[in-house]
Coordinates of C-alpha atoms and ligand atoms in Angstrom, one line a residue:
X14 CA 0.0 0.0 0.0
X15 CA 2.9 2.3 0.7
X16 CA 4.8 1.7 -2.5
X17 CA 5.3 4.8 -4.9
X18 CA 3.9 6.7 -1.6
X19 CA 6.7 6.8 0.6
X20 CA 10.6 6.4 0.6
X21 CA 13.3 6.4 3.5
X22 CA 15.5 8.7 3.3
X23 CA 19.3 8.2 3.7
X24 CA 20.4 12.2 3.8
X25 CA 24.3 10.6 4.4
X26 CA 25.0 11.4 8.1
X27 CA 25.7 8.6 9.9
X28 CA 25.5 4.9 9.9
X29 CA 22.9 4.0 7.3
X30 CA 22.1 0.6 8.7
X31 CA 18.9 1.9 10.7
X32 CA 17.7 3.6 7.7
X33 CA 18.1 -0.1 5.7
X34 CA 16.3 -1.7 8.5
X35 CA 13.6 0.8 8.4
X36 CA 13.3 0.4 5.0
X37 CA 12.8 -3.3 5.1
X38 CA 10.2 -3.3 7.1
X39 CA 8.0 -1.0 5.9
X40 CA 9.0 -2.5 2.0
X41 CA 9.7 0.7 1.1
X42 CA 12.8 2.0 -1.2
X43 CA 15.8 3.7 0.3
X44 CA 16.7 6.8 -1.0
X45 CA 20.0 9.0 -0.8
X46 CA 19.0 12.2 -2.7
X47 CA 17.1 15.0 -1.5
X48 CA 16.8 16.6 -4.7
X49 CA 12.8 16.8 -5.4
X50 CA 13.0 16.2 -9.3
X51 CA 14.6 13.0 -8.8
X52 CA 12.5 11.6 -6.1
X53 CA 9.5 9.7 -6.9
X54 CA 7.5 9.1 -3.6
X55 CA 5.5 12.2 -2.1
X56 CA 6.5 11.2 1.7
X57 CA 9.8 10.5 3.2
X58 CA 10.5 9.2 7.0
X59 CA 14.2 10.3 8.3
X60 CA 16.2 10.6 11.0
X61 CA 17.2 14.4 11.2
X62 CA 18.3 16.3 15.0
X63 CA 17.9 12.4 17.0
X64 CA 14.2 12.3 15.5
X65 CA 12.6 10.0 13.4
X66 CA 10.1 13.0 11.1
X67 CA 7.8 12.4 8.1
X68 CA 8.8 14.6 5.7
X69 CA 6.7 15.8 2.4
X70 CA 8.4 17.6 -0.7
X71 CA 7.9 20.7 0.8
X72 CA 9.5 19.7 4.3
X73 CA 12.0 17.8 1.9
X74 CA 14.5 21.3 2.6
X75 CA 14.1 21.1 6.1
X76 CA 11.5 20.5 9.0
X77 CA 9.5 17.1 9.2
X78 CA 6.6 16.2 11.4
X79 CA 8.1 14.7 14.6
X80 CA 5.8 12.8 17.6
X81 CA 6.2 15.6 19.8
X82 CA 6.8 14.6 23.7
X83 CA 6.6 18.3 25.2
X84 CA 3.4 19.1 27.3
X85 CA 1.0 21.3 25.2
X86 CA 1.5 25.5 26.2
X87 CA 0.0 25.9 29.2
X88 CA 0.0 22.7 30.5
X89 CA 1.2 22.4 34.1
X90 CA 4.9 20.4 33.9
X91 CA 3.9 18.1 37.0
X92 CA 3.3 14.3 37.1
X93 CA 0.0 13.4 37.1
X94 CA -1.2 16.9 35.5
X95 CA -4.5 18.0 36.7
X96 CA -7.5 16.2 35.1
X97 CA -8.7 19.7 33.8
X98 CA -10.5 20.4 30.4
X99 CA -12.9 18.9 28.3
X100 CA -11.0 15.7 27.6
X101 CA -10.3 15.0 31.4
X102 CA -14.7 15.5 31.9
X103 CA -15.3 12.9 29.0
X104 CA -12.7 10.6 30.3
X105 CA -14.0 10.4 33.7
X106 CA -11.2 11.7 36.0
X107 CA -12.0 8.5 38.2
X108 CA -11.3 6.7 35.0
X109 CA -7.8 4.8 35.0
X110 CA -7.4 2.7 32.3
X111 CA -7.8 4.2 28.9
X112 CA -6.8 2.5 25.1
X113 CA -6.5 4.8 22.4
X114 CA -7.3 3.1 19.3
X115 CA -6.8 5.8 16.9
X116 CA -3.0 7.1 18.2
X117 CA -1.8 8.8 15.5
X118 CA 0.9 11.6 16.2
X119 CA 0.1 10.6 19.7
X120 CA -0.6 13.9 21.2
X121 CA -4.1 13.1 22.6
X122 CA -2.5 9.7 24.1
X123 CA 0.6 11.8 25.4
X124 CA -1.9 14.3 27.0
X125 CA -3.8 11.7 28.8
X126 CA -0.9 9.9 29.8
X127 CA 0.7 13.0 31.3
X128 CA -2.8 13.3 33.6
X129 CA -2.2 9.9 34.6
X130 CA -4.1 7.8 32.9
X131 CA -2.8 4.4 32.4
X132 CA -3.5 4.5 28.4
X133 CA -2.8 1.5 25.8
X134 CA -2.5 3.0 22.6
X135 CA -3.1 1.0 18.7
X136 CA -2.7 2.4 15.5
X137 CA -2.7 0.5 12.0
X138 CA -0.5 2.5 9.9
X139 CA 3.3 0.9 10.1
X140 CA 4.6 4.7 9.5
X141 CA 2.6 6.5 12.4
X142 CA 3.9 3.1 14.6
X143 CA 7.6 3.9 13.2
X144 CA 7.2 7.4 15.0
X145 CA 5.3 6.8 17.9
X146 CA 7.2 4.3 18.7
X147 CA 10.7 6.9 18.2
X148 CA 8.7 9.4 20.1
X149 CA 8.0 6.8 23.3
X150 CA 11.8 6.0 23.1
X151 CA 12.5 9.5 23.5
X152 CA 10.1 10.2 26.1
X153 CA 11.7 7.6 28.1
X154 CA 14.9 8.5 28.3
X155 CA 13.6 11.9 29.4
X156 CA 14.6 12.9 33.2
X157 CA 11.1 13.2 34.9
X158 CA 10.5 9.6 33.4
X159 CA 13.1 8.2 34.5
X160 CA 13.0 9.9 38.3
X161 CA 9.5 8.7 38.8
X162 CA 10.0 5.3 37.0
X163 CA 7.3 5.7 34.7
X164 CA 6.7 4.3 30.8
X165 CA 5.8 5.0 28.1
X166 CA 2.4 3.7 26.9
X167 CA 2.2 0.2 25.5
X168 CA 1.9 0.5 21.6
X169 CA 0.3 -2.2 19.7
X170 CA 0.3 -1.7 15.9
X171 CA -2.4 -3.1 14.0
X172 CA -6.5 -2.8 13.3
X173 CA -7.9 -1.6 16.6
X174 CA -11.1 -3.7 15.2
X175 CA -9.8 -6.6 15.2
X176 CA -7.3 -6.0 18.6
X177 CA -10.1 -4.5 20.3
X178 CA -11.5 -8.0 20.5
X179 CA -8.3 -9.6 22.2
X180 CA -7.3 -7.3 24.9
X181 CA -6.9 -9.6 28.3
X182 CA -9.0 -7.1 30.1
X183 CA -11.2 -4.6 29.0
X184 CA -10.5 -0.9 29.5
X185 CA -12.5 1.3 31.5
X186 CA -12.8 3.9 28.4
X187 CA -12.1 3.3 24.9
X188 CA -11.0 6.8 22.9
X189 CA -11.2 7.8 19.4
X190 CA -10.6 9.8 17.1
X191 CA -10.8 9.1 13.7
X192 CA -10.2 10.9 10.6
X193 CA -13.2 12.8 9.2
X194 CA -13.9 14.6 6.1
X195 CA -13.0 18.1 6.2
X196 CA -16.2 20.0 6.0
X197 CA -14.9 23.6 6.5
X198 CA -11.7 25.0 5.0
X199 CA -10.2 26.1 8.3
X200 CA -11.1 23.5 10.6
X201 CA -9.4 21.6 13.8
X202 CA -7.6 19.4 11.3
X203 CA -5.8 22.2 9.5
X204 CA -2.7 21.8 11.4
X205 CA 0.3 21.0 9.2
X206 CA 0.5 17.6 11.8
X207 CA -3.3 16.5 10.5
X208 CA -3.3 17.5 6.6
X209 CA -0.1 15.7 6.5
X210 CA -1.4 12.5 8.4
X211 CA -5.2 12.8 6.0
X212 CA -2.9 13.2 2.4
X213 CA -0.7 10.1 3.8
X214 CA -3.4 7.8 5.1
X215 CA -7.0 9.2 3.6
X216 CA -10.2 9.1 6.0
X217 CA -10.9 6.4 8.2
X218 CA -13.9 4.8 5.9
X219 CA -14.8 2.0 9.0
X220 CA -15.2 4.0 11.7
X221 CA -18.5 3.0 12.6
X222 CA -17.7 -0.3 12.8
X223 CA -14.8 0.7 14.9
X224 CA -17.7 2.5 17.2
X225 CA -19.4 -0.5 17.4
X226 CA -16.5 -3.0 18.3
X227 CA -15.5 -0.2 21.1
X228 CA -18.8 -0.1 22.4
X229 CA -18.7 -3.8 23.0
X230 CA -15.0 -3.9 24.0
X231 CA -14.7 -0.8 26.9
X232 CA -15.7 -1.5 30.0
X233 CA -17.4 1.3 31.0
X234 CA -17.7 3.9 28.6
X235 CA -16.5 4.9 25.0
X236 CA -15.3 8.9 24.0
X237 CA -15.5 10.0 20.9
X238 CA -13.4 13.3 19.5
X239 CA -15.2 15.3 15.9
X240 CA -14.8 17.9 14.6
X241 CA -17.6 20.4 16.6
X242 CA -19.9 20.5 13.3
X243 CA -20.0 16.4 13.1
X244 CA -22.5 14.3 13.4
X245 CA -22.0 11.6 16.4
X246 CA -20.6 8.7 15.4
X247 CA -22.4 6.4 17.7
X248 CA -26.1 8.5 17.5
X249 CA -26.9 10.6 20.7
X250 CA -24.1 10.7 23.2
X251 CA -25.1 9.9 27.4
X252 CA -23.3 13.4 27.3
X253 CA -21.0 15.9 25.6
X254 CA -18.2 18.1 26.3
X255 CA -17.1 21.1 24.1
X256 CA -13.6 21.9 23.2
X257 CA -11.9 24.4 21.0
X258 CA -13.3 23.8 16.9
X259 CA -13.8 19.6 18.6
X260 CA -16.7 18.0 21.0
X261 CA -15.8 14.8 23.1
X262 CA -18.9 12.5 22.7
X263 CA -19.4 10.5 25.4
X264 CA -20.9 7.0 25.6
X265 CA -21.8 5.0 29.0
X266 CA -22.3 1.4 28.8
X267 CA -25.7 0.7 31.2
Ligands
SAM301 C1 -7.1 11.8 13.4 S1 -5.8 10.7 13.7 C2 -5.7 10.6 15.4 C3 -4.9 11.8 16.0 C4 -4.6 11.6 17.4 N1 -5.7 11.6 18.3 C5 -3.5 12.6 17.9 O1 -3.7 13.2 19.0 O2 -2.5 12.7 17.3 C6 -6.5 9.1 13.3 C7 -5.5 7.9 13.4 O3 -6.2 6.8 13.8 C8 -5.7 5.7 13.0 N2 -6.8 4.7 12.9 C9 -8.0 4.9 12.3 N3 -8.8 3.8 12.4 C10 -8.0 2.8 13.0 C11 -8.2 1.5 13.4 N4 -9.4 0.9 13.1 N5 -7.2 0.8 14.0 C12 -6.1 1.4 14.3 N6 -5.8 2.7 14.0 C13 -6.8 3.4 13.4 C14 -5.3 6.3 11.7 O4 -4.3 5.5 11.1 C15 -4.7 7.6 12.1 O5 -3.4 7.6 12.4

């Protein structure tokens, strides 16, 4: 599915055997150059600054999309962070185990891991499991990890439809957030982060069979993130919390 989509990219510094090895297992082509005209593929993954990044043709120059590992602006730098916001109200704040089956770049798993949740993240796409799985690395070997023994979430990488089904014990709440079709030009998805991850992967077509799988896989409740102007996925929530441009659905099983 990946070929004549994406390429590794080998930009010469450094041993090049981690860039081979990468490039085996996704069975994608390695590639040297970074001159545009001669590459074919659209996307690139490298190592650049101790990073793995997902590069496009016009990060080709410099840049690339990284798992970021920082807390968001604002957020307070203590372990557990307070179970503030709209997120930490759908969640449940006496909620402790969580499994993100839509990961992604990670950032709502990263955010709910830093509030303390014990979270279990899945994603199917080999590339986004290439980065998450650099970006846990790094956050491990960060300090504040390390001083209050902590880990980086468990990442399984597959189809959360079918893993859903074989987790030893259910989660308390089962998050997603799939990709929806745009409807407005400047929406919550218009970060660089998002467009990048849509052109890459394209919308997540079974996500209401991925609803309905959850449903029967959490133990206690399911949380949906849209886009504020989407329709539910699962019909009408048990209850709803507004963030900014995106509404966490919530759904509690009886
Ligand atoms: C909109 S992104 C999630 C963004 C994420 N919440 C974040 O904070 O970065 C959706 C991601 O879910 C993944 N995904 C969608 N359906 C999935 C499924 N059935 N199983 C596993 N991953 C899935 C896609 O590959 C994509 O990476």
């Amino acid at each position: 599915m990946l070929t004549n989509k994406l390429a590794v990219l080998y930009e010469g510094q450094g041993d090049n055997v981690a860039f081979q090895q990468l490039a085996e297992r996704l069975a994608v082509p390695l590639r040297n150059t970074t001159h545009a005209d001669v590459l074919a593929e659209p996307f690139f993954l490298c190592w650049r600054d101790g990073c793995l990044k997902l590069l496009d043709r016009e990060l080709l120059r410099q840049g690339g999309l990284t798992v970021d590992i920082e807390p968001r602006n604002g957020e307070q730098r203590s372990y557990p962070a307070p179970k503030q916001g709209a997120l930490a109200q759908a969640l449940g704040r006496k909620t402790k185990t969580v499994v993100d089956a839509t990961t992604g770049w990670g950032q709502d798993s990263l955010f709910m891991f830093r509030m303390g949740y014990e979270v279990t993240c899945i994603e199917r796409s080999p590339v986004m499991a290439e980065l998450l799985a650099d970006g846990f690395n790094r956050l491990n070997q960060q300090d504040w990890m390390q001083r209050l023994q902590l880990q980086a979430p468990q990442l399984l990488t597959g189809n959360a439809i079918e893993l859903l089904a074989t987790l030893a014990t259910p989660p308390e709440c089962i998050y997603l957030d799939p990709m929806f079709p745009p409807k407005r030009k400047k929406s919550a998805l218009a970060k660089k982060a998002m467009v990048i991850l849509r052109d890459l992967l394209g919308d997540d077509m079974d996500k209401d069979q991925l609803f309905n799988v959850a449903l029967q896989a959490a133990g206690k409740r399911v949380v949906v993130k849209s886009p504020d102007d989407a329709e539910p996925l699962g019909g009408k929530p048990s209850d709803s919390y507004s963030g900014k441009l995106v509404r966490y659905d919530v759904y509690l099983k009886g």
